[in-house]
């Protein structure tokens, strides 16, 4: 049997797969990715996508094997409605969802766009109810029951999305869930860490609470304000959450949402979940979204960062190419990348030999020793790695 932690494409910690670790998990037999780039991702400050661009991104999401695409919120604008309708017309293998407030006109608008499912948001976080909306829990309950009934009557898969869940008063949340289940049960319940302020054990508590109260499938939607969006998403899956909400490149309001590519890699490689998603294709998707949104990712961003497979340190330089999984947890070639050796302050003689060979240059040992000293000196002076042109000029001194 092929080891899920060790193959030609990745080599992660085998401790992830020890019986003592796995026995604590309740991973569902089927886990799906719900990508919200076209709605929540577009909420990234300064980002606007045209209907045509949304269709292009949706097409690529479908080609990657993403299970559900949140195509937008039709109440926002005519362009959003056009985009949702056109994405649905693509007949992708992905299900197409719309996002709505708990309002009849929003739900009807979504239905008219032809979506397969709907995300119904209501506020439940205490700060939201008290300071932003001035709503009572009873008002939230009334709006929730009416909107869920309407969406279900129209034949749409209905996800109940009480947002800011992680800052809800516990009694308010329990009262809302009890009322909804008694009067208009949705198809699934979202746990929404709107402000990205939940620690993993708190996520565990909420997943267990919602499962116990509703007996419905649980979906997890996290933000990254404390850098825990992906960790909380993976944690929720190990507790039985069957749908993870993501955005390409971790886009989204403020610090962003759980990153699609990081969640998919984590579920696949660290937890051994078979998602049926083409991971290498996520690299192309990341590049396209960066291009269309003019929102570049950090060069060292996990999975898709351009510098993830570069090294300057001389130690292990030869292994970089002969056995990349000794140096990285993921084989760069699996993602369509190549290992890259940089030259600078931290370089050693092995690095010099490799780069000379790559450039079809030969020097004697004395010259190479001087070249290495020059490389280090220039790296220190410029406070960065050398370019190929700079290295070649140094080599020219000794030819």
CSV table of C-alpha atoms in Angstrom, one decimal:
chain,number,residue,atom,x,y,z
A,1,UNK,CA,0.0,0.0,0.0
A,2,UNK,CA,1.3,3.4,-1.0
A,3,UNK,CA,2.3,5.5,2.0
A,4,UNK,CA,0.3,8.7,2.3
A,5,UNK,CA,3.1,10.5,4.1
A,6,UNK,CA,6.0,9.5,1.8
A,7,UNK,CA,6.0,9.2,-2.0
A,8,UNK,CA,7.8,10.8,-5.0
A,9,UNK,CA,5.8,14.0,-4.6
A,10,UNK,CA,6.0,14.7,-0.8
A,11,UNK,CA,7.7,13.5,2.3
A,12,UNK,CA,6.0,14.8,5.5
A,13,UNK,CA,6.2,13.7,9.1
A,14,UNK,CA,5.1,10.1,9.5
A,15,UNK,CA,4.0,11.0,13.0
A,16,UNK,CA,0.9,12.5,11.4
A,17,UNK,CA,-0.1,9.0,10.5
A,18,UNK,CA,0.7,7.2,13.8
A,19,UNK,CA,-2.3,5.2,15.2
A,20,UNK,CA,-2.0,7.2,18.4
A,21,UNK,CA,-2.6,10.4,16.4
A,22,UNK,CA,-5.1,9.1,13.9
A,23,UNK,CA,-7.3,7.5,16.6
A,24,UNK,CA,-8.2,11.0,17.8
A,25,UNK,CA,-9.5,12.0,14.4
A,26,UNK,CA,-13.1,11.8,13.1
A,27,UNK,CA,-12.4,12.8,9.5
A,28,UNK,CA,-15.5,12.3,7.3
A,29,UNK,CA,-15.5,9.8,4.5
A,30,UNK,CA,-15.9,12.7,2.0
A,31,UNK,CA,-14.4,16.2,2.5
A,32,UNK,CA,-15.2,19.0,0.0
A,33,UNK,CA,-13.7,22.4,-0.7
A,34,UNK,CA,-16.0,25.4,-1.0
A,35,UNK,CA,-14.0,28.2,-2.6
A,36,UNK,CA,-15.2,31.8,-2.0
A,37,UNK,CA,-12.6,33.7,-4.0
A,38,UNK,CA,-15.3,35.3,-6.2
A,39,UNK,CA,-17.1,36.7,-3.2
A,40,UNK,CA,-15.0,36.8,-0.1
A,41,UNK,CA,-11.8,37.0,-2.0
A,42,UNK,CA,-13.1,40.1,-3.9
A,43,UNK,CA,-13.6,41.8,-0.6
A,44,UNK,CA,-9.8,42.2,-0.4
A,45,UNK,CA,-9.3,46.0,-0.3
A,46,UNK,CA,-8.9,47.5,-3.7
A,47,UNK,CA,-9.8,44.3,-5.7
A,48,UNK,CA,-12.5,44.4,-8.3
A,49,UNK,CA,-13.2,41.5,-10.7
A,50,UNK,CA,-15.3,41.9,-13.9
A,51,UNK,CA,-17.9,39.2,-14.8
A,52,UNK,CA,-15.6,37.9,-17.5
A,53,UNK,CA,-12.7,37.6,-15.0
A,54,UNK,CA,-14.9,35.8,-12.6
A,55,UNK,CA,-15.9,33.3,-15.3
A,56,UNK,CA,-12.3,32.8,-16.1
A,57,UNK,CA,-11.4,32.0,-12.5
A,58,UNK,CA,-14.4,29.8,-12.0
A,59,UNK,CA,-13.4,27.8,-15.1
A,60,UNK,CA,-10.0,27.2,-13.6
A,61,UNK,CA,-11.4,26.3,-10.2
A,62,UNK,CA,-13.6,23.7,-12.0
A,63,UNK,CA,-10.6,22.3,-13.9
A,64,UNK,CA,-8.7,22.0,-10.6
A,65,UNK,CA,-11.5,19.8,-9.2
A,66,UNK,CA,-12.9,22.3,-6.6
A,67,UNK,CA,-16.2,20.9,-5.4
A,68,UNK,CA,-18.1,24.1,-4.8
A,69,UNK,CA,-17.7,27.6,-6.2
A,70,UNK,CA,-19.2,30.5,-4.3
A,71,UNK,CA,-19.9,32.6,-7.4
A,72,UNK,CA,-20.9,35.8,-5.7
A,73,UNK,CA,-23.6,37.8,-4.0
A,74,UNK,CA,-26.3,38.8,-6.5
A,75,UNK,CA,-27.6,41.6,-4.4
A,76,UNK,CA,-24.3,43.5,-4.7
A,77,UNK,CA,-24.7,44.5,-8.3
A,78,UNK,CA,-25.9,43.7,-11.8
A,79,UNK,CA,-22.4,42.6,-12.7
A,80,UNK,CA,-22.4,40.1,-9.9
A,81,UNK,CA,-25.7,38.6,-11.1
A,82,UNK,CA,-24.4,38.4,-14.6
A,83,UNK,CA,-21.2,36.6,-13.4
A,84,UNK,CA,-23.2,34.1,-11.3
A,85,UNK,CA,-25.5,33.3,-14.2
A,86,UNK,CA,-22.7,32.9,-16.7
A,87,UNK,CA,-20.7,30.7,-14.3
A,88,UNK,CA,-23.7,28.4,-13.8
A,89,UNK,CA,-24.0,28.2,-17.6
A,90,UNK,CA,-20.5,26.7,-17.8
A,91,UNK,CA,-21.9,23.4,-16.6
A,92,UNK,CA,-18.8,22.8,-14.5
A,93,UNK,CA,-18.5,19.6,-12.4
A,94,UNK,CA,-18.3,22.0,-9.4
A,95,UNK,CA,-21.6,23.0,-7.7
A,96,UNK,CA,-22.3,26.8,-7.9
A,97,UNK,CA,-23.4,28.6,-4.8
A,98,UNK,CA,-24.6,32.1,-4.1
A,99,UNK,CA,-24.3,34.2,-1.0
A,100,UNK,CA,-27.2,36.0,0.6
A,101,UNK,CA,-28.4,37.9,3.6
A,102,UNK,CA,-31.5,36.5,5.4
A,103,UNK,CA,-33.8,38.5,3.1
A,104,UNK,CA,-36.5,37.2,0.8
A,105,UNK,CA,-35.4,39.4,-2.1
A,106,UNK,CA,-31.8,38.2,-1.8
A,107,UNK,CA,-32.8,34.5,-1.8
A,108,UNK,CA,-35.2,35.0,-4.8
A,109,UNK,CA,-32.4,36.8,-6.7
A,110,UNK,CA,-30.0,33.9,-6.1
A,111,UNK,CA,-32.6,31.4,-7.2
A,112,UNK,CA,-33.2,33.3,-10.4
A,113,UNK,CA,-29.5,33.0,-11.1
A,114,UNK,CA,-29.9,29.2,-11.2
A,115,UNK,CA,-27.5,28.3,-8.4
A,116,UNK,CA,-27.3,24.9,-6.9
A,117,UNK,CA,-27.0,26.2,-3.3
A,118,UNK,CA,-27.1,29.2,-1.1
A,119,UNK,CA,-25.2,30.5,1.9
A,120,UNK,CA,-27.5,32.4,4.2
A,121,UNK,CA,-25.7,34.7,6.5
A,122,UNK,CA,-27.1,36.1,9.8
A,123,UNK,CA,-25.1,37.9,12.5
A,124,UNK,CA,-24.6,36.0,15.8
A,125,UNK,CA,-21.4,37.5,17.3
A,126,UNK,CA,-22.1,39.5,20.4
A,127,UNK,CA,-20.3,42.6,19.1
A,128,UNK,CA,-22.1,42.5,15.8
A,129,UNK,CA,-25.6,42.2,17.5
A,130,UNK,CA,-24.9,45.0,20.1
A,131,UNK,CA,-22.8,47.5,18.2
A,132,UNK,CA,-23.3,47.0,14.5
A,133,UNK,CA,-26.9,45.9,14.0
A,134,UNK,CA,-28.6,46.5,17.3
A,135,UNK,CA,-30.5,43.2,16.8
A,136,UNK,CA,-31.9,40.9,19.5
A,137,UNK,CA,-31.3,37.1,19.2
A,138,UNK,CA,-35.1,36.7,18.6
A,139,UNK,CA,-34.8,38.9,15.5
A,140,UNK,CA,-32.0,36.7,14.2
A,141,UNK,CA,-34.0,33.6,14.9
A,142,UNK,CA,-37.1,35.0,13.0
A,143,UNK,CA,-35.0,36.0,10.0
A,144,UNK,CA,-33.2,32.7,10.0
A,145,UNK,CA,-36.3,30.5,10.1
A,146,UNK,CA,-38.0,32.5,7.3
A,147,UNK,CA,-35.0,32.6,5.0
A,148,UNK,CA,-34.1,28.9,5.4
A,149,UNK,CA,-37.7,27.9,4.7
A,150,UNK,CA,-37.8,30.0,1.6
A,151,UNK,CA,-34.4,28.7,0.2
A,152,UNK,CA,-35.4,25.1,0.9
A,153,UNK,CA,-38.8,25.5,-0.8
A,154,UNK,CA,-37.0,26.7,-3.9
A,155,UNK,CA,-34.9,23.5,-4.0
A,156,UNK,CA,-31.5,25.1,-3.2
A,157,UNK,CA,-29.0,23.3,-1.0
A,158,UNK,CA,-29.0,25.6,2.1
A,159,UNK,CA,-26.0,26.4,4.3
A,160,UNK,CA,-26.9,28.3,7.4
A,161,UNK,CA,-24.1,30.8,8.1
A,162,UNK,CA,-24.3,32.5,11.5
A,163,UNK,CA,-21.3,34.6,11.1
A,164,UNK,CA,-18.9,35.8,13.8
A,165,UNK,CA,-19.8,32.4,15.4
A,166,UNK,CA,-16.6,32.4,17.5
A,167,UNK,CA,-17.6,35.7,19.3
A,168,UNK,CA,-21.2,34.6,19.9
A,169,UNK,CA,-22.6,34.4,23.4
A,170,UNK,CA,-22.9,30.6,24.0
A,171,UNK,CA,-26.5,30.8,25.1
A,172,UNK,CA,-27.4,33.0,22.1
A,173,UNK,CA,-25.8,30.5,19.8
A,174,UNK,CA,-27.5,27.5,21.4
A,175,UNK,CA,-30.9,29.3,21.4
A,176,UNK,CA,-30.5,30.1,17.6
A,177,UNK,CA,-29.5,26.5,16.7
A,178,UNK,CA,-32.3,25.0,18.7
A,179,UNK,CA,-34.9,27.3,17.1
A,180,UNK,CA,-33.6,26.7,13.6
A,181,UNK,CA,-33.6,22.9,14.1
A,182,UNK,CA,-37.1,22.9,15.5
A,183,UNK,CA,-38.6,25.1,12.8
A,184,UNK,CA,-36.6,25.0,9.6
A,185,UNK,CA,-33.5,22.8,9.5
A,186,UNK,CA,-31.0,23.7,6.8
A,187,UNK,CA,-28.8,21.2,5.0
A,188,UNK,CA,-25.6,22.2,6.8
A,189,UNK,CA,-24.3,24.6,9.4
A,190,UNK,CA,-21.3,26.9,9.0
A,191,UNK,CA,-19.0,27.7,11.9
A,192,UNK,CA,-17.7,31.1,11.0
A,193,UNK,CA,-14.5,32.6,12.5
A,194,UNK,CA,-15.2,36.0,10.9
A,195,UNK,CA,-12.5,37.8,12.9
A,196,UNK,CA,-10.0,35.0,12.8
A,197,UNK,CA,-9.7,35.0,16.6
A,198,UNK,CA,-10.4,31.4,17.5
A,199,UNK,CA,-7.7,29.0,18.8
A,200,UNK,CA,-7.9,25.4,17.8
A,201,UNK,CA,-9.3,24.1,21.0
A,202,UNK,CA,-12.1,26.7,20.8
A,203,UNK,CA,-12.8,25.5,17.2
A,204,UNK,CA,-13.0,22.0,18.6
A,205,UNK,CA,-15.5,23.0,21.2
A,206,UNK,CA,-17.7,24.8,18.6
A,207,UNK,CA,-17.6,21.9,16.1
A,208,UNK,CA,-18.7,19.5,18.8
A,209,UNK,CA,-21.4,21.9,20.0
A,210,UNK,CA,-22.9,22.3,16.6
A,211,UNK,CA,-22.7,18.6,15.8
A,212,UNK,CA,-24.4,17.7,19.1
A,213,UNK,CA,-27.1,20.4,18.7
A,214,UNK,CA,-28.0,19.8,15.1
A,215,UNK,CA,-26.7,16.4,13.9
A,216,UNK,CA,-26.1,18.2,10.6
A,217,UNK,CA,-23.0,18.4,8.4
A,218,UNK,CA,-20.6,21.1,9.6
A,219,UNK,CA,-18.8,23.6,7.4
A,220,UNK,CA,-15.8,25.6,8.6
A,221,UNK,CA,-15.1,29.2,7.4
A,222,UNK,CA,-12.0,30.9,8.9
A,223,UNK,CA,-10.1,34.1,8.6
A,224,UNK,CA,-6.4,34.7,9.2
A,225,UNK,CA,-6.1,37.6,11.7
A,226,UNK,CA,-3.9,35.5,14.0
A,227,UNK,CA,-2.4,33.3,11.3
A,228,UNK,CA,-4.5,30.3,12.3
A,229,UNK,CA,-7.0,30.1,9.4
A,230,UNK,CA,-5.5,27.0,7.8
A,231,UNK,CA,-4.8,25.4,11.2
A,232,UNK,CA,-8.3,25.9,12.4
A,233,UNK,CA,-9.7,24.6,9.1
A,234,UNK,CA,-7.6,21.4,9.3
A,235,UNK,CA,-8.5,21.0,13.0
A,236,UNK,CA,-12.2,21.2,12.2
A,237,UNK,CA,-11.9,18.4,9.5
A,238,UNK,CA,-10.2,16.1,12.1
A,239,UNK,CA,-13.3,16.7,14.2
A,240,UNK,CA,-15.8,15.9,11.5
A,241,UNK,CA,-16.3,19.1,9.5
A,242,UNK,CA,-17.0,18.0,5.9
A,243,UNK,CA,-16.7,21.2,4.0
A,244,UNK,CA,-13.8,23.8,4.2
A,245,UNK,CA,-14.3,27.3,2.9
A,246,UNK,CA,-11.2,28.8,1.2
A,247,UNK,CA,-10.0,31.6,-1.1
A,248,UNK,CA,-7.2,31.4,-3.7
A,249,UNK,CA,-4.0,32.8,-2.3
A,250,UNK,CA,-5.6,33.4,1.0
A,251,UNK,CA,-7.4,36.5,-0.3
A,252,UNK,CA,-10.1,38.2,1.7
A,253,UNK,CA,-10.9,41.1,3.9
A,254,UNK,CA,-8.2,42.3,6.3
A,255,UNK,CA,-5.7,39.4,6.6
A,256,UNK,CA,-7.7,37.1,4.3
A,257,UNK,CA,-9.3,33.7,4.4
A,258,UNK,CA,-8.0,30.2,4.7
A,259,UNK,CA,-5.7,29.8,1.6
A,260,UNK,CA,-7.1,27.3,-0.9
A,261,UNK,CA,-3.8,25.8,-1.9
A,262,UNK,CA,-2.6,25.5,1.7
A,263,UNK,CA,-5.8,23.8,2.9
A,264,UNK,CA,-5.7,21.4,-0.1
A,265,UNK,CA,-2.1,20.5,0.5
A,266,UNK,CA,-2.6,20.2,4.2
A,267,UNK,CA,-5.6,17.9,3.9
A,268,UNK,CA,-4.0,15.8,1.2
A,269,UNK,CA,-0.4,15.5,2.5
A,270,UNK,CA,-0.7,15.9,6.3
A,271,UNK,CA,-4.1,14.2,6.9
A,272,UNK,CA,-4.2,11.9,3.9
A,273,UNK,CA,-7.6,13.1,2.7
A,274,UNK,CA,-8.4,12.2,-0.9
A,275,UNK,CA,-10.0,15.3,-2.3
A,276,UNK,CA,-9.7,14.5,-6.0
A,277,UNK,CA,-8.1,18.0,-6.6
A,278,UNK,CA,-5.3,18.6,-9.1
A,279,UNK,CA,-2.7,20.2,-6.8
A,280,UNK,CA,-0.2,21.2,-9.6
A,281,UNK,CA,-3.0,23.1,-11.4
A,282,UNK,CA,-3.5,25.2,-8.3
A,283,UNK,CA,-0.2,26.9,-9.2
A,284,UNK,CA,-1.6,28.1,-12.5
A,285,UNK,CA,-4.7,29.2,-10.7
A,286,UNK,CA,-2.7,31.2,-8.2
A,287,UNK,CA,-0.8,32.9,-10.9
A,288,UNK,CA,-4.0,33.8,-12.8
A,289,UNK,CA,-5.7,35.2,-9.7
A,290,UNK,CA,-2.6,37.3,-8.9
A,291,UNK,CA,-2.7,38.7,-12.5
A,292,UNK,CA,-6.4,39.5,-12.5
A,293,UNK,CA,-6.5,41.0,-9.1
A,294,UNK,CA,-3.1,42.8,-9.2
A,295,UNK,CA,-2.7,41.3,-5.7
A,296,UNK,CA,0.7,39.5,-5.5
A,297,UNK,CA,1.5,37.0,-2.8
A,298,UNK,CA,4.6,36.9,-0.7
A,299,UNK,CA,7.5,35.2,-2.4
A,300,UNK,CA,7.7,32.8,0.5
A,301,UNK,CA,4.0,32.1,0.8
A,302,UNK,CA,3.4,28.4,1.5
A,303,UNK,CA,2.8,26.2,-1.6
A,304,UNK,CA,2.7,28.9,-4.3
A,305,UNK,CA,5.5,31.3,-3.3
A,306,UNK,CA,8.2,31.7,-6.0
A,307,UNK,CA,11.1,31.4,-3.5
A,308,UNK,CA,9.9,28.3,-1.7
A,309,UNK,CA,12.4,26.1,-3.3
A,310,UNK,CA,15.5,28.3,-3.2
A,311,UNK,CA,18.5,28.0,-0.9
A,312,UNK,CA,21.5,30.1,-0.3
A,313,UNK,CA,23.1,28.2,2.5
A,314,UNK,CA,26.0,26.0,1.2
A,315,UNK,CA,25.1,23.0,3.3
A,316,UNK,CA,23.1,20.5,1.4
A,317,UNK,CA,23.5,22.4,-1.9
A,318,UNK,CA,24.3,19.2,-3.9
A,319,UNK,CA,21.3,17.3,-2.3
A,320,UNK,CA,19.0,20.1,-3.5
A,321,UNK,CA,19.0,18.6,-7.0
A,322,UNK,CA,19.8,15.0,-6.5
A,323,UNK,CA,17.3,14.3,-3.6
A,324,UNK,CA,15.0,17.4,-3.3
A,325,UNK,CA,12.8,15.7,-0.7
A,326,UNK,CA,15.8,15.7,1.7
A,327,UNK,CA,15.6,19.5,1.6
A,328,UNK,CA,11.9,20.1,1.2
A,329,UNK,CA,8.7,18.5,2.4
A,330,UNK,CA,7.2,18.8,-1.1
A,331,UNK,CA,9.0,17.9,-4.3
A,332,UNK,CA,9.3,21.2,-6.3
A,333,UNK,CA,8.9,19.3,-9.6
A,334,UNK,CA,5.5,18.0,-8.5
A,335,UNK,CA,4.3,21.6,-8.4
A,336,UNK,CA,6.0,22.5,-11.7
A,337,UNK,CA,8.9,24.3,-10.0
A,338,UNK,CA,12.6,23.7,-9.9
A,339,UNK,CA,15.0,23.9,-7.0
A,340,UNK,CA,17.2,27.1,-7.3
A,341,UNK,CA,20.5,27.7,-5.7
A,342,UNK,CA,21.3,31.3,-4.8
A,343,UNK,CA,24.8,32.7,-4.3
A,344,UNK,CA,25.7,35.1,-1.5
A,345,UNK,CA,27.0,35.5,2.0
A,346,UNK,CA,25.9,32.0,3.1
A,347,UNK,CA,27.3,30.1,0.1
A,348,UNK,CA,30.0,27.4,0.2
A,349,UNK,CA,32.3,25.8,-2.2
A,350,UNK,CA,29.7,23.2,-3.2
A,351,UNK,CA,27.4,26.0,-4.4
A,352,UNK,CA,30.3,27.5,-6.4
A,353,UNK,CA,31.0,24.2,-8.1
A,354,UNK,CA,27.3,23.6,-9.0
A,355,UNK,CA,26.8,27.1,-10.5
A,356,UNK,CA,30.0,26.9,-12.5
A,357,UNK,CA,28.9,23.5,-13.9
A,358,UNK,CA,25.5,24.9,-14.7
A,359,UNK,CA,27.1,27.8,-16.7
A,360,UNK,CA,29.7,25.5,-18.4
A,361,UNK,CA,32.6,27.3,-16.7
A,362,UNK,CA,35.8,25.8,-15.4
A,363,UNK,CA,38.3,27.3,-12.9
A,364,UNK,CA,41.1,25.8,-10.9
A,365,UNK,CA,40.8,25.3,-7.1
A,366,UNK,CA,42.7,28.5,-6.2
A,367,UNK,CA,40.5,30.6,-8.5
A,368,UNK,CA,37.4,29.0,-7.1
A,369,UNK,CA,38.5,29.8,-3.5
A,370,UNK,CA,39.0,33.5,-4.5
A,371,UNK,CA,35.7,33.5,-6.3
A,372,UNK,CA,33.9,32.2,-3.2
A,373,UNK,CA,35.4,35.0,-1.2
A,374,UNK,CA,34.3,37.5,-3.8
A,375,UNK,CA,30.7,36.1,-3.8
A,376,UNK,CA,30.5,36.4,0.0
A,377,UNK,CA,31.9,39.9,0.0
A,378,UNK,CA,29.5,41.1,-2.7
A,379,UNK,CA,26.5,39.4,-1.0
A,380,UNK,CA,27.4,41.2,2.3
A,381,UNK,CA,27.9,44.5,0.5
A,382,UNK,CA,24.6,44.3,-1.4
A,383,UNK,CA,22.7,42.7,1.4
A,384,UNK,CA,21.2,40.2,-1.0
A,385,UNK,CA,21.9,37.2,-3.3
A,386,UNK,CA,23.9,37.8,-6.4
A,387,UNK,CA,22.2,37.9,-9.9
A,388,UNK,CA,23.6,35.6,-12.6
A,389,UNK,CA,25.1,38.6,-14.3
A,390,UNK,CA,27.0,39.6,-11.2
A,391,UNK,CA,28.3,36.1,-10.7
A,392,UNK,CA,29.5,35.9,-14.3
A,393,UNK,CA,31.3,39.1,-14.0
A,394,UNK,CA,33.1,37.8,-10.9
A,395,UNK,CA,33.9,34.5,-12.8
A,396,UNK,CA,35.4,36.6,-15.6
A,397,UNK,CA,38.1,37.9,-13.3
A,398,UNK,CA,39.6,34.4,-13.1
A,399,UNK,CA,39.2,33.0,-16.6
